[in-house]
Every structure is written in C-alpha cells, then in structure tokens.
C-alpha cells in the first residue's frame, strides 16, 4: 500500500511532464534587441524561490541500532514513507548603497507520526555597500568558509553542510560581517579581509556554543600565484579558539585541487563509555581535508575528497554506543523498561546527530553532464565511505531540468555495513527519493 | 582564385590584426547584457539572461538574471582562473573552462571569453577574397581550444566565423558572427553569435548582445569576495 502510494506520486509527476512538454516545443528564433532591453530593466526589489514536493520511501533495517532506538515500541513494517513539501521564498530590496535580503523555508510533511510543519528563516540581513571595495552586513547570515565540496573544517562561523546534499543552503547565525577588498598587479592579485562579530545569548545563536559571550572571527583571503589561499581564525568564549587555512588551485584546464586545515587547541573532545555516558577530555585537535575535481573530455566530472576529523568519534566510541543500544534493547524486551533506550536516543540526538560524526571519511562523486546529447540531464553517483569501519553509502542520482524552471531529481540510497558500523547501524537499508522543484 | 597572401609561422601582422579584432568586438572596459538560447532538434529551447562586466584582456564577471532557477549564479574569470558562485552554496567554487554553466553548445570559455589575443598567437594569415583567415594557436595548454581558424572581414576587422579545434585537430564547434549593430559610443559589432558542433548534431546555441557600453569599473569588481554582489553594479 505504502509503496503503491509512493509509486503513484512518481507516476503523477511523469504524467504532468508529458502534458507540459508540447507547450514548450516549436521555437522560432527571433532577434529583437528592444525586447531584451525591456527584459533586463532593473527593479529595486526581487521576490523568488521555489515550490518543492519530495516523496521518500525508506527501507528499514530492523536489526540496526537506530531502528531499535526509534521504533522499539512500534511496528512500522519493512518500509516507511514520507511526503515532504517546501516553499522557499527569497527576497531582496536595494536602494542606493543600502539593501536587505531574506531567505525562508516553510515546510510541511506527512510521515508515520502524521502531519507536521515548520517555518525557518535561513537568512535575513541588512547590507551597506558603498562600493566594490567594502561591504558591511548585519543580521542572520551564512558565512560559508572553506574550499571543501562535501566537508569543511574551517567553517568556524557557520553550521556544517550535509555531505549528502552539500549544495543545499544551511541556516545562518546572527552576526555582523564586513568585507574589505583590494586588488593588485603582480603575483598577489587580490587581498581581502573579512572580520566577523558573532554574539551568543540564551535567545540568539543559542545552538552555537556557551551563551553570554561575544565572539570574533576573521578571514584573510589572497589570490597569490593563481592560488586561492585563506587564513582564518576564531576566538571567543562560546567555543574554543581555532585557527585554519585553506587553498584551491586549477592545475590544468580540467583539474583543480583544494584543501583545508584546522587546528583546535584545548578542544573539548567528546567520547562515549561502555555505559553509554558522554564524557569530554581536553585535547589539541587537528582537522583537515584534501580534494580534487577532474573533468574528462566527454564532460564527466569526478570529485574525490578525503576528510579527517580529529574531534570525531573513534572505533571504541562506536563499539561502546552500539553495544549499549543492544543491551538497552534486550533490557526493554525482557523488562519493558525503556529508560536506557531513551538515554541512547538523547545521546544520538547530541554527538551522533551531526553530519558524519566519525573520524575519517572518503567522499567520491562522479557525474556525467548531458550524456547522449540529452540537454540538462545529469546522471551521477556518489559514495561516502567511513574509512575506520569500512561501511559506506552509495547514492545514484538522476537530475533533469526538462523545461525552464522545473527541476527533477530521482535518488536511490544504499547503506552498506556490518554490525557496529556507522552505515550498517543506520535506521534504513535503502531509500528512494523523488524531488520536484518549480522555481518562480 | 581565393589565396592571395599567406604569412607563415608566427605572424606579427596577424597578431596586430587580432588585437584590432579584439578592440572592435568590445572596448577595454565595458558592461553588457546577453541572452543565451539553447535550441534542441525538436525545436524546444531554454533561455538565460546574464549581466556581464569585463576589464582589460583577461578579467570578466557575469551574473544570471533569469531564469528563476539560475538567478544569482555568478561567474568570475581572471586569466585562467574561473569560479562559479551558487547562491545556495554561499561560496564560490573553482570551475574549469571546458565545463558549461548553462548546458548546450556554449561552454564556460565561450561565455566568459577573454580577448582572443590574450589566449592565442596568430601562426599564419591568409587572404581569401575580402576575408582574412587567421590561424590561431593557443599560448598555453590550459586554453579551452588548442587552435582556432578565424575568418575576419578585411575592412571592418570583425570576425564572421570561427572554427574551434582540439589538439587532435578535431573540429569541436563553429561560431558564426551575425547582425552587425551600432551599440553607440563607437561600438559597432555583431550582435548575435550562433554556434553548432559536430559533437552535438542538430543542437544550436545563440548568444544575443544588448546594451553594450563603456564603463569605468574598479579592479575590485573582479574579485572572489565581490562575486556574490556583481548584480549590484547594474
């Protein structure tokens, strides 16, 4: 029944496409510059966004740790479905050197727990732009730092992006950010300095770190010998002080390399003991990543990224956590007492809820742009491998923009791993997802 | 009948002609709007509109104004360095000249074209009736096309056709320059570039130029940090 409903959603979308297609066929190429000049007339405001429908089918792994934590007292069968819809609105207004911008998401979804929804302001800030050399912005804003594609180690003042969907925007923090830019001749072509002030209180940026502190961060960027180089730092009492550098460079017309390095002295590193307790230890932490992007002559792009997170959980932590969940589940089955499972759930919503919480990962993505002369069609596959426990996810993907402003994405995700491994202990064995977006 | 003159090997005259062609195609510093149209064999099409600024021989930045799905995407090229800024991602990423940010026959090197004389030397020049034929060779291996064959009107010194070749000698695409128009302020150039490719039979991409005009622009407008704000220069 569930799978029938999911398949029906996919069928309806395909049917709509079939009907829409002829309306966009048969074009006579004309040449009228005055028409184009009318089209490009500037308005001081802009409103846009997209409407999204995204049904997902999950294939559950009933033996996994996360299934036990979430569904120990429920029987949801072997599959779960979820129907998600989203309205993203973006708007801006500019008058002279002053401007304002916002981006907000309204989401509504239906899953095994019924209907739910949320409204999130992703960004909303005021900007002062007296000229190309200087800008000042204040409000809720994303300051996305770093060169990594799937991962980042130097994103000191932004939320981590999701490696499964790294091109999706994250929610910003409330901050003030300035940008000073200077161009030069010679090997150093550009120098830019970007200071940031980020306050944390009980009501503002409360998820960033310890409240009631004002934090400072800065980025110094240079384009030196055709290489992007950033030097970055963060200091303040909400999080420990940290230093970073990153770089990116085109080696040839079809090969680029990038890297990031972060040093976090005195970091409160979290670990899990055999009783499922979280404890912290101060230690000096190093995080780094190295990546390449390669384009073949037939338009295939390969991205490879190695990510080391010195603050991540290690194999002992993983073993301790999964063993604790197994014992908690056995206890529930024999006594009906779910207190340890609830404790595990809290733990999983903390340290284990961050994207890719373990120590060493390899990310691979291969995509083929417009194969067989199919315009705006990109098949791709990406994989995230936990190098410590050898578990992995494999996600094939078909992306197609059949008509202007309509984007379709069909994805399948397969999680592979044994007992006590990251991807083996996830709630799902596989998932299938269709995403339909209409931009306006 | 057709061949009157051939200047072999490295041609200083050819290089001088190429520089004049560059200046006739656009001023040193300018802004413009472009509409890109990708046409498919079944007649369906997709259009993009971009605002572009260019300074000197090797600095160019563009931002997409439409369609809605692409709005705000911006590209920057400084010599052989190219970046793409996607508003959702929130930071620029490096891209390569052979990729295409729009799909279709035009690639990034066509859309973010530098002065021809910045990337190519003229190896040979021929006269064919009222056309000069320039045989151009890439200065470095990082240029998108290894060689070009450019037909130039010998009086107006504007190109009428360019064939683009890979290092293997294979024809990758042909650009046709059409509809010469007076944009004002001494700018007289083709307002349309059509392209087709033997690699994509039946497909065609068209670039229409509008509102091209000279403009003073600071160097800082061509930097990575400014890329997300290029549209503010409109």
XYZ file of C-alpha atoms in Angstrom, chain B residues 100-208:
109
model
C 29.353 24.620 -19.165
C 27.371 26.556 -16.573
C 24.387 26.760 -18.924
C 24.446 23.442 -20.762
C 24.152 23.404 -24.531
C 26.917 24.018 -27.058
C 28.475 27.055 -25.360
C 30.975 26.177 -22.646
C 32.469 28.394 -19.941
C 35.290 29.529 -22.225
C 32.697 30.867 -24.706
C 30.548 32.518 -22.079
C 33.496 34.033 -20.190
C 35.618 34.744 -23.228
C 38.828 36.681 -22.785
C 40.379 38.738 -25.563
C 41.463 36.338 -28.307
C 44.909 37.945 -28.295
C 45.248 37.137 -24.581
C 44.975 33.407 -25.283
C 46.167 32.912 -28.871
C 49.075 33.736 -31.169
C 48.491 34.095 -34.889
C 50.633 31.499 -36.665
C 49.500 32.213 -40.203
C 47.302 34.713 -42.005
C 45.730 34.263 -45.442
C 43.642 36.498 -47.676
C 40.518 34.899 -49.157
C 38.720 37.454 -51.344
C 37.517 40.124 -48.879
C 38.242 37.991 -45.824
C 41.386 37.467 -43.784
C 41.819 33.971 -42.387
C 43.781 33.874 -39.140
C 45.212 30.566 -37.950
C 45.477 30.921 -34.186
C 47.357 28.684 -31.765
C 46.762 28.633 -28.008
C 49.573 30.176 -25.965
C 49.217 27.574 -23.189
C 47.713 24.119 -22.758
C 45.149 25.440 -20.311
C 43.190 27.244 -23.057
C 39.892 25.534 -23.913
C 40.560 25.189 -27.668
C 44.015 24.266 -28.910
C 43.628 26.209 -32.156
C 41.181 28.482 -33.944
C 40.583 29.356 -37.559
C 39.084 32.837 -37.721
C 37.552 34.472 -40.815
C 37.752 38.260 -40.496
C 36.165 40.966 -42.680
C 39.275 42.714 -44.003
C 37.685 46.186 -43.911
C 35.620 46.177 -40.712
C 38.088 43.833 -38.963
C 35.244 41.891 -37.367
C 35.053 38.104 -37.319
C 32.378 36.356 -39.365
C 33.182 32.763 -38.457
C 35.481 30.907 -36.068
C 36.205 27.193 -36.102
C 37.462 25.762 -32.803
C 39.732 22.710 -32.792
C 41.006 20.293 -30.155
C 44.730 19.441 -30.017
C 43.935 16.283 -32.026
C 42.768 18.520 -34.879
C 39.121 17.556 -34.367
C 36.592 20.331 -35.009
C 34.779 20.974 -31.704
C 32.438 23.773 -32.734
C 31.887 26.643 -35.138
C 30.881 30.172 -34.109
C 29.023 32.371 -36.612
C 29.013 36.151 -36.015
C 25.877 37.844 -37.383
C 23.826 41.052 -37.441
C 26.412 43.814 -37.068
C 24.867 46.579 -34.961
C 25.858 50.038 -33.761
C 25.680 49.981 -29.947
C 26.695 53.638 -29.739
C 29.861 55.274 -28.420
C 31.822 53.834 -31.358
C 30.944 50.207 -30.617
C 29.925 48.511 -33.855
C 29.987 44.726 -33.710
C 27.959 41.585 -34.413
C 25.006 41.425 -32.005
C 24.489 37.682 -32.476
C 26.792 34.689 -32.194
C 25.398 31.338 -33.258
C 27.213 28.113 -32.631
C 26.840 24.498 -33.640
C 29.002 21.473 -33.139
C 29.578 18.200 -34.959
C 29.655 16.659 -31.478
C 26.030 17.753 -30.859
C 24.316 17.355 -34.224
C 21.045 19.266 -34.534
C 21.687 21.375 -31.443
C 22.378 25.072 -31.666
C 23.189 27.792 -29.131
C 22.741 31.502 -29.720
C 24.141 34.481 -27.839
C 22.487 37.879 -28.358
